[in-house]
Amino acid sequence: MRSLPTRRLAAVALTAAASVVALAGPAFAHVTVNPGSAAQGGYTAVDFRVPNESDTASTVKLEVNLPLDHPLASVRTLPMPGWTAAVEKSKLDKPIKVHGNDVNEAVSKITWTADAGTKIAPGQFQEFRVSLGPLPTDTDNMAFKALQTYDNGDVVRWIDESKDGQPEPAHPAPVLKLTKAAGGDDHGDSHGVTASPAAGTHGDSSDHAAASGDGKSSDSTARTLGVVGIVVGVIGTAVGVLGLRRKSGGSAS
């Protein structure tokens, strides 16, 4: 008779642990920009990392909007087999100076569309590489609002901007943090590209992740540790209760 409550308690503990993991899982599957930081005034290469969140549909298009309040004079995409990149430019209300020259338009949007037979399938991710510059010197971050389209017609809008002191939104926009250039040089290297270790190639995604200075990586790590702690706590509590039940049952006999 004592085995029935014991089994129920164990089942409750396992269900609670599984629920915690299930709820925490989707928080990691955001569209992000990697590495997550770069020097103000310089040039850099970044990857827009796109995970496929659906269990039944595949990603076939990515649209990334570039902020025109801090326009970038140089934007170049890395060719990717199976995907076609289209770059749109917009006229600037106020020209910007780049190396002494007036620039009257800037890239406002990049759209990657999968060719026939190409897709980001469930359980997969893809990285779309772009070189950018010169980066602005009058802001500490740039948000790139993105739209992810699935082959079933669903569109996920990664456009929400995070605010200090508030929980992370459900669909945050990819953000590139800008830091002061080393040695106080805000203009960086105007002739080269500063990139992650795999610059110019698609490379191993683990290299990009290791190079990322994005605070979101730290947040994800902390969230993971928190989830593991909760799961261990739930299981530990269940084991403790089971031990007490067995002990009390043994004493009664």
PDB file of C-alpha atoms in Angstrom:
ATOM      1  CA  MET A   1       0.000   0.000   0.000  1.00  0.00           C
ATOM      2  CA  ARG A   2       2.892   2.334   0.712  1.00  0.00           C
ATOM      3  CA  SER A   3       4.175   2.025  -2.891  1.00  0.00           C
ATOM      4  CA  LEU A   4       1.256   3.956  -4.443  1.00  0.00           C
ATOM      5  CA  PRO A   5       1.911   7.341  -2.708  1.00  0.00           C
ATOM      6  CA  THR A   6       5.625   6.883  -3.397  1.00  0.00           C
ATOM      7  CA  ARG A   7       5.039   6.434  -7.114  1.00  0.00           C
ATOM      8  CA  ARG A   8       2.696   9.410  -7.202  1.00  0.00           C
ATOM      9  CA  LEU A   9       5.259  11.618  -5.474  1.00  0.00           C
ATOM     10  CA  ALA A  10       7.982  10.569  -7.871  1.00  0.00           C
ATOM     11  CA  ALA A  11       5.688  11.224 -10.832  1.00  0.00           C
ATOM     12  CA  VAL A  12       4.861  14.718  -9.531  1.00  0.00           C
ATOM     13  CA  ALA A  13       8.566  15.523  -9.096  1.00  0.00           C
ATOM     14  CA  LEU A  14       9.445  14.399 -12.621  1.00  0.00           C
ATOM     15  CA  THR A  15       6.485  16.299 -14.106  1.00  0.00           C
ATOM     16  CA  ALA A  16       7.492  19.488 -12.300  1.00  0.00           C
ATOM     17  CA  ALA A  17      11.085  19.166 -13.490  1.00  0.00           C
ATOM     18  CA  ALA A  18       9.984  18.572 -17.076  1.00  0.00           C
ATOM     19  CA  SER A  19       7.650  21.572 -16.955  1.00  0.00           C
ATOM     20  CA  VAL A  20      10.428  23.879 -15.769  1.00  0.00           C
ATOM     21  CA  VAL A  21      12.727  22.766 -18.580  1.00  0.00           C
ATOM     22  CA  ALA A  22       9.950  23.091 -21.174  1.00  0.00           C
ATOM     23  CA  LEU A  23       9.123  26.615 -20.080  1.00  0.00           C
ATOM     24  CA  ALA A  24      12.767  27.691 -20.088  1.00  0.00           C
ATOM     25  CA  GLY A  25      13.623  26.194 -23.484  1.00  0.00           C
ATOM     26  CA  PRO A  26      12.004  28.729 -25.870  1.00  0.00           C
ATOM     27  CA  ALA A  27      13.823  31.626 -24.155  1.00  0.00           C
ATOM     28  CA  PHE A  28      17.098  30.559 -25.798  1.00  0.00           C
ATOM     29  CA  ALA A  29      15.813  30.424 -29.390  1.00  0.00           C
ATOM     30  CA  HIS A  30      16.098  34.075 -30.383  1.00  0.00           C
ATOM     31  CA  VAL A  31      17.416  35.611 -33.585  1.00  0.00           C
ATOM     32  CA  THR A  32      20.684  37.231 -32.478  1.00  0.00           C
ATOM     33  CA  VAL A  33      23.660  39.132 -33.867  1.00  0.00           C
ATOM     34  CA  ASN A  34      27.074  37.588 -33.167  1.00  0.00           C
ATOM     35  CA  PRO A  35      29.512  38.691 -31.948  1.00  0.00           C
ATOM     36  CA  GLY A  36      27.286  40.915 -29.874  1.00  0.00           C
ATOM     37  CA  SER A  37      29.653  43.884 -29.581  1.00  0.00           C
ATOM     38  CA  ALA A  38      31.976  45.971 -31.734  1.00  0.00           C
ATOM     39  CA  ALA A  39      34.036  49.150 -31.496  1.00  0.00           C
ATOM     40  CA  GLN A  40      32.451  52.497 -32.283  1.00  0.00           C
ATOM     41  CA  GLY A  41      33.654  54.115 -35.475  1.00  0.00           C
ATOM     42  CA  GLY A  42      35.142  50.944 -36.912  1.00  0.00           C
ATOM     43  CA  TYR A  43      34.173  48.193 -39.322  1.00  0.00           C
ATOM     44  CA  THR A  44      33.087  44.716 -38.311  1.00  0.00           C
ATOM     45  CA  ALA A  45      31.625  41.467 -39.640  1.00  0.00           C
ATOM     46  CA  VAL A  46      28.654  39.940 -37.843  1.00  0.00           C
ATOM     47  CA  ASP A  47      26.412  36.908 -38.210  1.00  0.00           C
ATOM     48  CA  PHE A  48      22.659  37.062 -37.848  1.00  0.00           C
ATOM     49  CA  ARG A  49      22.011  33.697 -36.196  1.00  0.00           C
ATOM     50  CA  VAL A  50      18.565  32.272 -36.961  1.00  0.00           C
ATOM     51  CA  PRO A  51      17.288  29.208 -35.083  1.00  0.00           C
ATOM     52  CA  ASN A  52      14.255  27.334 -36.402  1.00  0.00           C
ATOM     53  CA  GLU A  53      11.735  27.318 -33.538  1.00  0.00           C
ATOM     54  CA  SER A  54       8.955  25.356 -35.218  1.00  0.00           C
ATOM     55  CA  ASP A  55       8.613  21.586 -34.911  1.00  0.00           C
ATOM     56  CA  THR A  56       6.658  21.294 -38.158  1.00  0.00           C
ATOM     57  CA  ALA A  57       7.719  24.178 -40.450  1.00  0.00           C
ATOM     58  CA  SER A  58      11.019  25.377 -41.937  1.00  0.00           C
ATOM     59  CA  THR A  59      12.469  28.881 -42.241  1.00  0.00           C
ATOM     60  CA  VAL A  60      12.713  30.088 -45.842  1.00  0.00           C
ATOM     61  CA  LYS A  61      13.261  33.840 -45.512  1.00  0.00           C
ATOM     62  CA  LEU A  62      14.968  36.361 -43.230  1.00  0.00           C
ATOM     63  CA  GLU A  63      14.499  40.128 -43.418  1.00  0.00           C
ATOM     64  CA  VAL A  64      16.824  42.390 -41.417  1.00  0.00           C
ATOM     65  CA  ASN A  65      16.107  46.111 -41.136  1.00  0.00           C
ATOM     66  CA  LEU A  66      19.046  48.441 -40.567  1.00  0.00           C
ATOM     67  CA  PRO A  67      18.463  51.579 -38.463  1.00  0.00           C
ATOM     68  CA  LEU A  68      18.483  54.755 -40.543  1.00  0.00           C
ATOM     69  CA  ASP A  69      18.834  56.993 -37.491  1.00  0.00           C
ATOM     70  CA  HIS A  70      22.440  55.714 -37.479  1.00  0.00           C
ATOM     71  CA  PRO A  71      23.014  54.889 -41.167  1.00  0.00           C
ATOM     72  CA  LEU A  72      25.875  52.677 -42.315  1.00  0.00           C
ATOM     73  CA  ALA A  73      27.727  53.685 -45.466  1.00  0.00           C
ATOM     74  CA  SER A  74      29.196  50.243 -46.141  1.00  0.00           C
ATOM     75  CA  VAL A  75      27.066  47.086 -45.938  1.00  0.00           C
ATOM     76  CA  ARG A  76      28.120  43.891 -47.722  1.00  0.00           C
ATOM     77  CA  THR A  77      26.672  40.383 -47.583  1.00  0.00           C
ATOM     78  CA  LEU A  78      28.678  37.174 -47.717  1.00  0.00           C
ATOM     79  CA  PRO A  79      27.436  34.866 -50.511  1.00  0.00           C
ATOM     80  CA  MET A  80      25.740  31.774 -49.116  1.00  0.00           C
ATOM     81  CA  PRO A  81      24.955  28.710 -51.229  1.00  0.00           C
ATOM     82  CA  GLY A  82      21.216  28.102 -51.453  1.00  0.00           C
ATOM     83  CA  TRP A  83      20.228  31.631 -50.425  1.00  0.00           C
ATOM     84  CA  THR A  84      19.707  34.828 -52.436  1.00  0.00           C
ATOM     85  CA  ALA A  85      20.427  38.161 -50.729  1.00  0.00           C
ATOM     86  CA  ALA A  86      18.653  41.343 -51.824  1.00  0.00           C
ATOM     87  CA  VAL A  87      19.836  44.720 -50.508  1.00  0.00           C
ATOM     88  CA  GLU A  88      17.530  47.741 -50.364  1.00  0.00           C
ATOM     89  CA  LYS A  89      18.742  51.329 -50.001  1.00  0.00           C
ATOM     90  CA  SER A  90      16.912  54.416 -48.784  1.00  0.00           C
ATOM     91  CA  LYS A  91      17.537  58.120 -49.306  1.00  0.00           C
ATOM     92  CA  LEU A  92      18.828  59.860 -46.208  1.00  0.00           C
ATOM     93  CA  ASP A  93      17.121  62.990 -44.926  1.00  0.00           C
ATOM     94  CA  LYS A  94      20.549  64.338 -44.020  1.00  0.00           C
ATOM     95  CA  PRO A  95      23.762  63.249 -45.794  1.00  0.00           C
ATOM     96  CA  ILE A  96      26.516  61.751 -43.660  1.00  0.00           C
ATOM     97  CA  LYS A  97      30.233  62.305 -44.038  1.00  0.00           C
ATOM     98  CA  VAL A  98      32.383  59.223 -44.654  1.00  0.00           C
ATOM     99  CA  HIS A  99      36.113  59.756 -45.239  1.00  0.00           C
ATOM    100  CA  GLY A 100      35.377  63.327 -46.253  1.00  0.00           C
ATOM    101  CA  ASN A 101      32.674  62.441 -48.783  1.00  0.00           C
ATOM    102  CA  ASP A 102      28.919  63.010 -48.581  1.00  0.00           C
ATOM    103  CA  VAL A 103      26.822  59.846 -48.505  1.00  0.00           C
ATOM    104  CA  ASN A 104      23.167  60.453 -49.452  1.00  0.00           C
ATOM    105  CA  GLU A 105      21.758  56.931 -49.170  1.00  0.00           C
ATOM    106  CA  ALA A 106      22.288  53.868 -47.019  1.00  0.00           C
ATOM    107  CA  VAL A 107      21.206  50.245 -46.866  1.00  0.00           C
ATOM    108  CA  SER A 108      17.914  50.030 -45.006  1.00  0.00           C
ATOM    109  CA  LYS A 109      17.052  46.348 -45.436  1.00  0.00           C
ATOM    110  CA  ILE A 110      18.588  43.000 -46.344  1.00  0.00           C
ATOM    111  CA  THR A 111      16.401  40.050 -47.355  1.00  0.00           C
ATOM    112  CA  TRP A 112      17.700  36.500 -47.629  1.00  0.00           C
ATOM    113  CA  THR A 113      15.401  34.130 -49.515  1.00  0.00           C
ATOM    114  CA  ALA A 114      15.951  30.377 -49.703  1.00  0.00           C
ATOM    115  CA  ASP A 115      16.343  28.846 -53.144  1.00  0.00           C
ATOM    116  CA  ALA A 116      14.246  25.816 -54.092  1.00  0.00           C
ATOM    117  CA  GLY A 117      15.225  22.870 -51.938  1.00  0.00           C
ATOM    118  CA  THR A 118      16.938  25.039 -49.310  1.00  0.00           C
ATOM    119  CA  LYS A 119      15.548  25.724 -45.830  1.00  0.00           C
ATOM    120  CA  ILE A 120      16.342  25.886 -42.139  1.00  0.00           C
ATOM    121  CA  ALA A 121      14.612  22.735 -40.943  1.00  0.00           C
ATOM    122  CA  PRO A 122      13.267  22.026 -37.429  1.00  0.00           C
ATOM    123  CA  GLY A 123      16.121  21.560 -34.989  1.00  0.00           C
ATOM    124  CA  GLN A 124      18.559  23.515 -37.191  1.00  0.00           C
ATOM    125  CA  PHE A 125      19.918  27.069 -37.376  1.00  0.00           C
ATOM    126  CA  GLN A 126      21.687  29.195 -39.968  1.00  0.00           C
ATOM    127  CA  GLU A 127      24.012  32.198 -39.867  1.00  0.00           C
ATOM    128  CA  PHE A 128      23.867  35.088 -42.331  1.00  0.00           C
ATOM    129  CA  ARG A 129      27.092  37.103 -42.464  1.00  0.00           C
ATOM    130  CA  VAL A 130      27.347  40.835 -43.138  1.00  0.00           C
ATOM    131  CA  SER A 131      30.183  43.371 -42.947  1.00  0.00           C
ATOM    132  CA  LEU A 132      29.208  46.768 -41.575  1.00  0.00           C
ATOM    133  CA  GLY A 133      30.775  50.162 -41.128  1.00  0.00           C
ATOM    134  CA  PRO A 134      31.759  52.661 -40.182  1.00  0.00           C
ATOM    135  CA  LEU A 135      29.811  52.112 -36.960  1.00  0.00           C
ATOM    136  CA  PRO A 136      28.327  55.192 -35.262  1.00  0.00           C
ATOM    137  CA  THR A 137      30.154  56.915 -32.419  1.00  0.00           C
ATOM    138  CA  ASP A 138      27.145  58.619 -30.812  1.00  0.00           C
ATOM    139  CA  THR A 139      25.259  55.556 -29.546  1.00  0.00           C
ATOM    140  CA  ASP A 140      26.080  52.477 -27.493  1.00  0.00           C
ATOM    141  CA  ASN A 141      23.887  50.011 -29.391  1.00  0.00           C
ATOM    142  CA  MET A 142      22.158  49.319 -32.683  1.00  0.00           C
ATOM    143  CA  ALA A 143      18.929  47.310 -32.960  1.00  0.00           C
ATOM    144  CA  PHE A 144      18.305  45.332 -36.152  1.00  0.00           C
ATOM    145  CA  LYS A 145      14.613  44.471 -36.367  1.00  0.00           C
ATOM    146  CA  ALA A 146      14.142  41.139 -38.135  1.00  0.00           C
ATOM    147  CA  LEU A 147      11.309  39.096 -39.652  1.00  0.00           C
ATOM    148  CA  GLN A 148      11.556  35.310 -39.915  1.00  0.00           C
ATOM    149  CA  THR A 149       9.250  33.615 -42.427  1.00  0.00           C
ATOM    150  CA  TYR A 150       8.321  29.914 -42.383  1.00  0.00           C
ATOM    151  CA  ASP A 151       7.212  27.777 -45.311  1.00  0.00           C
ATOM    152  CA  ASN A 152       3.723  27.448 -43.783  1.00  0.00           C
ATOM    153  CA  GLY A 153       3.249  31.224 -44.018  1.00  0.00           C
ATOM    154  CA  ASP A 154       3.947  32.062 -40.362  1.00  0.00           C
ATOM    155  CA  VAL A 155       6.023  35.185 -39.746  1.00  0.00           C
ATOM    156  CA  VAL A 156       7.831  35.819 -36.457  1.00  0.00           C
ATOM    157  CA  ARG A 157       8.620  39.497 -35.887  1.00  0.00           C
ATOM    158  CA  TRP A 158      11.826  39.965 -33.890  1.00  0.00           C
ATOM    159  CA  ILE A 159      11.277  43.688 -33.406  1.00  0.00           C
ATOM    160  CA  ASP A 160      10.789  44.353 -29.679  1.00  0.00           C
ATOM    161  CA  GLU A 161      13.493  46.433 -28.010  1.00  0.00           C
ATOM    162  CA  SER A 162      14.593  45.514 -24.487  1.00  0.00           C
ATOM    163  CA  LYS A 163      14.429  48.192 -21.798  1.00  0.00           C
ATOM    164  CA  ASP A 164      16.575  48.453 -18.687  1.00  0.00           C
ATOM    165  CA  GLY A 165      14.911  47.129 -15.574  1.00  0.00           C
ATOM    166  CA  GLN A 166      12.217  45.272 -17.491  1.00  0.00           C
ATOM    167  CA  PRO A 167      11.910  41.589 -18.433  1.00  0.00           C
ATOM    168  CA  GLU A 168      13.179  40.599 -21.842  1.00  0.00           C
ATOM    169  CA  PRO A 169      10.377  40.798 -24.437  1.00  0.00           C
ATOM    170  CA  ALA A 170       9.083  37.646 -26.091  1.00  0.00           C
ATOM    171  CA  HIS A 171      10.548  38.562 -29.489  1.00  0.00           C
ATOM    172  CA  PRO A 172      13.567  40.837 -28.910  1.00  0.00           C
ATOM    173  CA  ALA A 173      15.279  42.492 -31.842  1.00  0.00           C
ATOM    174  CA  PRO A 174      18.927  41.517 -32.419  1.00  0.00           C
ATOM    175  CA  VAL A 175      21.140  44.161 -30.803  1.00  0.00           C
ATOM    176  CA  LEU A 176      24.772  45.023 -31.497  1.00  0.00           C
ATOM    177  CA  LYS A 177      26.411  46.759 -28.535  1.00  0.00           C
ATOM    178  CA  LEU A 178      28.961  49.446 -29.368  1.00  0.00           C
ATOM    179  CA  THR A 179      31.979  50.108 -27.183  1.00  0.00           C
ATOM    180  CA  LYS A 180      34.661  52.781 -27.154  1.00  0.00           C
ATOM    181  CA  ALA A 181      37.540  51.909 -29.447  1.00  0.00           C
ATOM    182  CA  ALA A 182      40.759  50.802 -27.745  1.00  0.00           C
ATOM    183  CA  GLY A 183      43.119  53.674 -27.027  1.00  0.00           C
ATOM    184  CA  GLY A 184      40.289  56.193 -27.393  1.00  0.00           C
ATOM    185  CA  ASP A 185      40.324  55.992 -31.183  1.00  0.00           C
ATOM    186  CA  ASP A 186      36.660  56.187 -32.119  1.00  0.00           C
ATOM    187  CA  HIS A 187      37.322  55.761 -35.826  1.00  0.00           C
ATOM    188  CA  GLY A 188      38.892  52.336 -35.751  1.00  0.00           C
ATOM    189  CA  ASP A 189      40.403  50.859 -38.908  1.00  0.00           C
ATOM    190  CA  SER A 190      38.672  52.507 -41.841  1.00  0.00           C
ATOM    191  CA  HIS A 191      40.345  50.237 -44.396  1.00  0.00           C
ATOM    192  CA  GLY A 192      39.864  46.780 -42.965  1.00  0.00           C
ATOM    193  CA  VAL A 193      37.275  44.568 -41.359  1.00  0.00           C
ATOM    194  CA  THR A 194      37.320  43.687 -37.683  1.00  0.00           C
ATOM    195  CA  ALA A 195      35.505  40.416 -37.287  1.00  0.00           C
ATOM    196  CA  SER A 196      35.148  37.258 -35.263  1.00  0.00           C
ATOM    197  CA  PRO A 197      37.872  34.580 -35.734  1.00  0.00           C
ATOM    198  CA  ALA A 198      36.057  33.058 -38.700  1.00  0.00           C
ATOM    199  CA  ALA A 199      35.836  36.308 -40.669  1.00  0.00           C
ATOM    200  CA  GLY A 200      35.315  35.799 -44.384  1.00  0.00           C
ATOM    201  CA  THR A 201      34.094  32.234 -43.921  1.00  0.00           C
ATOM    202  CA  HIS A 202      30.993  30.749 -42.446  1.00  0.00           C
ATOM    203  CA  GLY A 203      33.083  28.697 -40.061  1.00  0.00           C
ATOM    204  CA  ASP A 204      32.112  26.796 -36.929  1.00  0.00           C
ATOM    205  CA  SER A 205      29.268  28.409 -35.029  1.00  0.00           C
ATOM    206  CA  SER A 206      31.011  27.619 -31.732  1.00  0.00           C
ATOM    207  CA  ASP A 207      33.793  30.026 -32.678  1.00  0.00           C
ATOM    208  CA  HIS A 208      31.263  32.806 -33.197  1.00  0.00           C
ATOM    209  CA  ALA A 209      29.578  32.034 -29.889  1.00  0.00           C
ATOM    210  CA  ALA A 210      32.898  32.122 -28.032  1.00  0.00           C
ATOM    211  CA  ALA A 211      33.767  35.464 -29.613  1.00  0.00           C
ATOM    212  CA  SER A 212      30.449  37.013 -28.693  1.00  0.00           C
ATOM    213  CA  GLY A 213      30.538  39.781 -26.122  1.00  0.00           C
ATOM    214  CA  ASP A 214      26.777  39.987 -26.057  1.00  0.00           C
ATOM    215  CA  GLY A 215      25.267  40.252 -22.615  1.00  0.00           C
ATOM    216  CA  LYS A 216      22.488  37.928 -23.807  1.00  0.00           C
ATOM    217  CA  SER A 217      24.976  35.051 -23.715  1.00  0.00           C
ATOM    218  CA  SER A 218      25.544  35.721 -20.034  1.00  0.00           C
ATOM    219  CA  ASP A 219      21.813  35.973 -19.479  1.00  0.00           C
ATOM    220  CA  SER A 220      21.276  32.638 -21.211  1.00  0.00           C
ATOM    221  CA  THR A 221      23.994  31.005 -19.093  1.00  0.00           C
ATOM    222  CA  ALA A 222      22.504  32.369 -15.896  1.00  0.00           C
ATOM    223  CA  ARG A 223      19.047  31.246 -16.985  1.00  0.00           C
ATOM    224  CA  THR A 224      20.362  27.765 -17.743  1.00  0.00           C
ATOM    225  CA  LEU A 225      22.022  27.478 -14.339  1.00  0.00           C
ATOM    226  CA  GLY A 226      18.839  28.693 -12.689  1.00  0.00           C
ATOM    227  CA  VAL A 227      16.759  26.070 -14.490  1.00  0.00           C
ATOM    228  CA  VAL A 228      19.207  23.317 -13.551  1.00  0.00           C
ATOM    229  CA  GLY A 229      19.111  24.481  -9.923  1.00  0.00           C
ATOM    230  CA  ILE A 230      15.327  24.389  -9.853  1.00  0.00           C
ATOM    231  CA  VAL A 231      15.220  20.913 -11.385  1.00  0.00           C
ATOM    232  CA  VAL A 232      17.822  19.601  -8.942  1.00  0.00           C
ATOM    233  CA  GLY A 233      15.913  21.198  -6.080  1.00  0.00           C
ATOM    234  CA  VAL A 234      12.638  19.551  -7.126  1.00  0.00           C
ATOM    235  CA  ILE A 235      14.250  16.136  -7.451  1.00  0.00           C
ATOM    236  CA  GLY A 236      16.142  16.581  -4.186  1.00  0.00           C
ATOM    237  CA  THR A 237      12.953  17.467  -2.349  1.00  0.00           C
ATOM    238  CA  ALA A 238      11.211  14.400  -3.765  1.00  0.00           C
ATOM    239  CA  VAL A 239      14.092  12.150  -2.722  1.00  0.00           C
ATOM    240  CA  GLY A 240      14.082  13.650   0.776  1.00  0.00           C
ATOM    241  CA  VAL A 241      10.361  13.104   1.184  1.00  0.00           C
ATOM    242  CA  LEU A 242      10.670   9.539  -0.062  1.00  0.00           C
ATOM    243  CA  GLY A 243      13.420   8.918   2.473  1.00  0.00           C
ATOM    244  CA  LEU A 244      11.300  10.257   5.314  1.00  0.00           C
ATOM    245  CA  ARG A 245       8.357   8.101   4.250  1.00  0.00           C
ATOM    246  CA  ARG A 246      10.518   4.998   4.165  1.00  0.00           C
ATOM    247  CA  LYS A 247      12.053   5.835   7.530  1.00  0.00           C
ATOM    248  CA  SER A 248       8.678   6.436   9.171  1.00  0.00           C
ATOM    249  CA  GLY A 249       7.304   3.270   7.577  1.00  0.00           C
ATOM    250  CA  GLY A 250      10.226   1.282   8.948  1.00  0.00           C
ATOM    251  CA  SER A 251       9.755   2.712  12.431  1.00  0.00           C
ATOM    252  CA  ALA A 252       6.041   1.869  12.411  1.00  0.00           C
ATOM    253  CA  SER A 253       6.783  -1.754  11.605  1.00  0.00           C
TER     254      SER A 253
END
